PDB file of C-alpha atoms in Angstrom:
ATOM      1  CA  UNK A  70      58.501 133.420  86.413  1.00 67.00           C
ATOM      2  CA  UNK A  71      58.502 133.007  82.609  1.00 81.00           C
ATOM      3  CA  UNK A  72      56.627 129.940  81.362  1.00 89.00           C
ATOM      4  CA  UNK A  73      59.694 128.241  79.850  1.00 86.00           C
ATOM      5  CA  UNK A  74      61.634 128.623  83.135  1.00 89.00           C
ATOM      6  CA  UNK A  75      58.686 127.216  85.081  1.00 91.00           C
ATOM      7  CA  UNK A  76      58.504 124.282  82.642  1.00 93.00           C
ATOM      8  CA  UNK A  77      62.148 123.290  83.061  1.00 93.00           C
ATOM      9  CA  UNK A  78      61.750 123.514  86.847  1.00 94.00           C
ATOM     10  CA  UNK A  79      58.616 121.331  86.825  1.00 95.00           C
ATOM     11  CA  UNK A  80      60.343 118.779  84.589  1.00 95.00           C
ATOM     12  CA  UNK A  81      63.214 118.587  87.095  1.00 94.00           C
ATOM     13  CA  UNK A  82      65.851 119.791  84.614  1.00 95.00           C
ATOM     14  CA  UNK A  83      66.907 122.618  86.959  1.00 96.00           C
ATOM     15  CA  UNK A  84      66.391 123.912  90.481  1.00 95.00           C
ATOM     16  CA  UNK A  85      66.179 127.594  91.395  1.00 93.00           C
ATOM     17  CA  UNK A  86      68.699 128.641  94.052  1.00 92.00           C
ATOM     18  CA  UNK A  87      68.027 131.277  96.702  1.00 88.00           C
ATOM     19  CA  UNK A  88      69.711 133.868  94.476  1.00 86.00           C
ATOM     20  CA  UNK A  89      67.284 133.016  91.640  1.00 88.00           C
ATOM     21  CA  UNK A  90      70.013 131.196  89.744  1.00 93.00           C
ATOM     22  CA  UNK A  91      69.198 128.053  87.796  1.00 94.00           C
ATOM     23  CA  UNK A  92      71.166 125.026  88.949  1.00 96.00           C
ATOM     24  CA  UNK A  93      70.984 122.069  86.551  1.00 96.00           C
ATOM     25  CA  UNK A  94      69.960 118.714  87.980  1.00 96.00           C
ATOM     26  CA  UNK A  95      71.640 115.470  86.966  1.00 94.00           C
ATOM     27  CA  UNK A  96      68.733 114.878  84.597  1.00 94.00           C
ATOM     28  CA  UNK A  97      69.174 118.332  83.048  1.00 95.00           C
ATOM     29  CA  UNK A  98      72.907 117.849  82.556  1.00 95.00           C
ATOM     30  CA  UNK A  99      72.503 114.394  81.026  1.00 95.00           C
ATOM     31  CA  UNK A 100      69.803 115.633  78.647  1.00 94.00           C
ATOM     32  CA  UNK A 101      71.923 118.559  77.455  1.00 94.00           C
ATOM     33  CA  UNK A 102      74.949 116.318  76.943  1.00 94.00           C
ATOM     34  CA  UNK A 103      72.781 113.804  75.091  1.00 94.00           C
ATOM     35  CA  UNK A 104      71.289 116.443  72.814  1.00 93.00           C
ATOM     36  CA  UNK A 105      74.762 117.849  72.144  1.00 94.00           C
ATOM     37  CA  UNK A 106      76.020 114.392  71.271  1.00 93.00           C
ATOM     38  CA  UNK A 107      73.167 113.755  68.826  1.00 94.00           C
ATOM     39  CA  UNK A 108      72.373 117.217  67.400  1.00 94.00           C
ATOM     40  CA  UNK A 109      73.948 120.333  68.895  1.00 93.00           C
ATOM     41  CA  UNK A 110      71.288 122.526  67.227  1.00 92.00           C
ATOM     42  CA  UNK A 111      68.743 121.132  69.698  1.00 89.00           C
ATOM     43  CA  UNK A 112      70.650 122.759  72.567  1.00 89.00           C
ATOM     44  CA  UNK A 113      71.536 126.101  71.033  1.00 90.00           C
ATOM     45  CA  UNK A 114      69.117 129.014  71.408  1.00 89.00           C
ATOM     46  CA  UNK A 115      69.593 129.851  67.726  1.00 93.00           C
ATOM     47  CA  UNK A 116      67.023 127.294  66.597  1.00 89.00           C
ATOM     48  CA  UNK A 117      64.255 128.711  68.776  1.00 87.00           C
ATOM     49  CA  UNK A 118      65.315 132.260  67.837  1.00 93.00           C
ATOM     50  CA  UNK A 119      65.051 131.428  64.128  1.00 94.00           C
ATOM     51  CA  UNK A 120      61.520 130.088  64.585  1.00 92.00           C
ATOM     52  CA  UNK A 121      60.526 133.159  66.616  1.00 94.00           C
ATOM     53  CA  UNK A 122      61.985 135.411  63.914  1.00 97.00           C
ATOM     54  CA  UNK A 123      59.890 133.661  61.269  1.00 97.00           C
ATOM     55  CA  UNK A 124      56.781 134.026  63.456  1.00 96.00           C
ATOM     56  CA  UNK A 125      57.446 137.755  63.772  1.00 97.00           C
ATOM     57  CA  UNK A 126      57.721 138.011  59.986  1.00 98.00           C
ATOM     58  CA  UNK A 127      54.343 136.280  59.668  1.00 97.00           C
ATOM     59  CA  UNK A 128      52.840 138.665  62.237  1.00 97.00           C
ATOM     60  CA  UNK A 129      54.061 141.643  60.214  1.00 98.00           C
ATOM     61  CA  UNK A 130      52.834 140.219  56.908  1.00 97.00           C
ATOM     62  CA  UNK A 131      56.365 139.687  55.601  1.00 98.00           C
ATOM     63  CA  UNK A 132      56.274 135.875  55.445  1.00 97.00           C
ATOM     64  CA  UNK A 133      53.711 133.321  54.374  1.00 97.00           C
ATOM     65  CA  UNK A 134      52.328 131.225  57.232  1.00 97.00           C
ATOM     66  CA  UNK A 135      52.010 128.056  55.162  1.00 97.00           C
ATOM     67  CA  UNK A 136      55.560 128.281  53.803  1.00 97.00           C
ATOM     68  CA  UNK A 137      57.045 128.917  57.251  1.00 97.00           C
ATOM     69  CA  UNK A 138      55.019 126.060  58.722  1.00 96.00           C
ATOM     70  CA  UNK A 139      56.083 123.572  56.045  1.00 97.00           C
ATOM     71  CA  UNK A 140      59.714 124.651  56.341  1.00 95.00           C
ATOM     72  CA  UNK A 141      59.678 124.219  60.142  1.00 94.00           C
ATOM     73  CA  UNK A 142      57.947 120.842  59.913  1.00 96.00           C
ATOM     74  CA  UNK A 143      60.497 119.659  57.347  1.00 97.00           C
ATOM     75  CA  UNK A 144      63.418 120.670  59.566  1.00 95.00           C
ATOM     76  CA  UNK A 145      61.974 119.120  62.723  1.00 94.00           C
ATOM     77  CA  UNK A 146      60.917 115.913  60.949  1.00 97.00           C
ATOM     78  CA  UNK A 147      64.474 115.403  59.696  1.00 97.00           C
ATOM     79  CA  UNK A 148      65.908 116.171  63.127  1.00 95.00           C
ATOM     80  CA  UNK A 149      63.429 113.810  64.800  1.00 96.00           C
ATOM     81  CA  UNK A 150      64.210 110.996  62.346  1.00 97.00           C
ATOM     82  CA  UNK A 151      67.946 111.411  62.937  1.00 96.00           C
ATOM     83  CA  UNK A 152      67.403 111.611  66.701  1.00 94.00           C
ATOM     84  CA  UNK A 153      65.419 108.352  66.727  1.00 94.00           C
ATOM     85  CA  UNK A 154      68.100 106.658  64.620  1.00 94.00           C
ATOM     86  CA  UNK A 155      70.853 107.712  67.049  1.00 93.00           C
ATOM     87  CA  UNK A 156      68.997 107.515  70.389  1.00 91.00           C
ATOM     88  CA  UNK A 157      71.429 104.886  71.687  1.00 90.00           C
ATOM     89  CA  UNK A 158      73.936 107.714  72.199  1.00 88.00           C
ATOM     90  CA  UNK A 159      71.462 109.249  74.670  1.00 88.00           C
ATOM     91  CA  UNK A 160      70.777 105.883  76.307  1.00 87.00           C
ATOM     92  CA  UNK A 161      74.473 105.396  76.992  1.00 87.00           C
ATOM     93  CA  UNK A 162      74.671 108.701  78.870  1.00 89.00           C
ATOM     94  CA  UNK A 163      71.586 107.893  80.949  1.00 89.00           C
ATOM     95  CA  UNK A 164      72.919 104.462  81.898  1.00 88.00           C
ATOM     96  CA  UNK A 165      75.921 106.099  83.579  1.00 89.00           C
ATOM     97  CA  UNK A 166      73.809 108.364  85.822  1.00 88.00           C
ATOM     98  CA  UNK A 167      70.528 106.512  86.311  1.00 85.00           C
ATOM     99  CA  UNK A 168      69.457 102.967  87.128  1.00 79.00           C
ATOM    100  CA  UNK A 169      67.128 101.114  84.746  1.00 75.00           C
ATOM    101  CA  UNK A 170      63.419 101.491  85.481  1.00 69.00           C
ATOM    102  CA  UNK A 171      63.157  97.721  85.914  1.00 67.00           C
ATOM    103  CA  UNK A 172      65.590  97.967  88.852  1.00 70.00           C
ATOM    104  CA  UNK A 173      63.057 100.060  90.795  1.00 70.00           C
ATOM    105  CA  UNK A 174      60.496  97.262  90.717  1.00 70.00           C
ATOM    106  CA  UNK A 175      57.845  99.715  89.516  1.00 69.00           C
ATOM    107  CA  UNK A 176      56.034  99.290  86.185  1.00 66.00           C
ATOM    108  CA  UNK A 177      55.995 103.065  85.609  1.00 61.00           C
ATOM    109  CA  UNK A 178      57.804 105.970  87.162  1.00 52.00           C
ATOM    110  CA  UNK A 179      57.169 109.687  87.489  1.00 52.00           C
TER     111      UNK A 179
END
């Protein structure tokens, strides 16, 4: 199983059905909807593909590592800042599907 598929299974974003199909969990669906609401680029595969393309250019000596790194950091810093500023949109979606942690009576949850 590819590492990224294993990761999303371990994080409980999806389950694998008997036919090896990925079935999203409630958590997975809420996260995708939240990301779409805040920044649709975070859900699309184009962002990861663009980074991988730049890494391939570096590997073939056609792009400068430092320039690619600084460009990627700049993009993700801006996206992170915007995400933090608008996180209440994500909170609202979670409140519909999940109970507050305090309601469980546990200080931490896994």
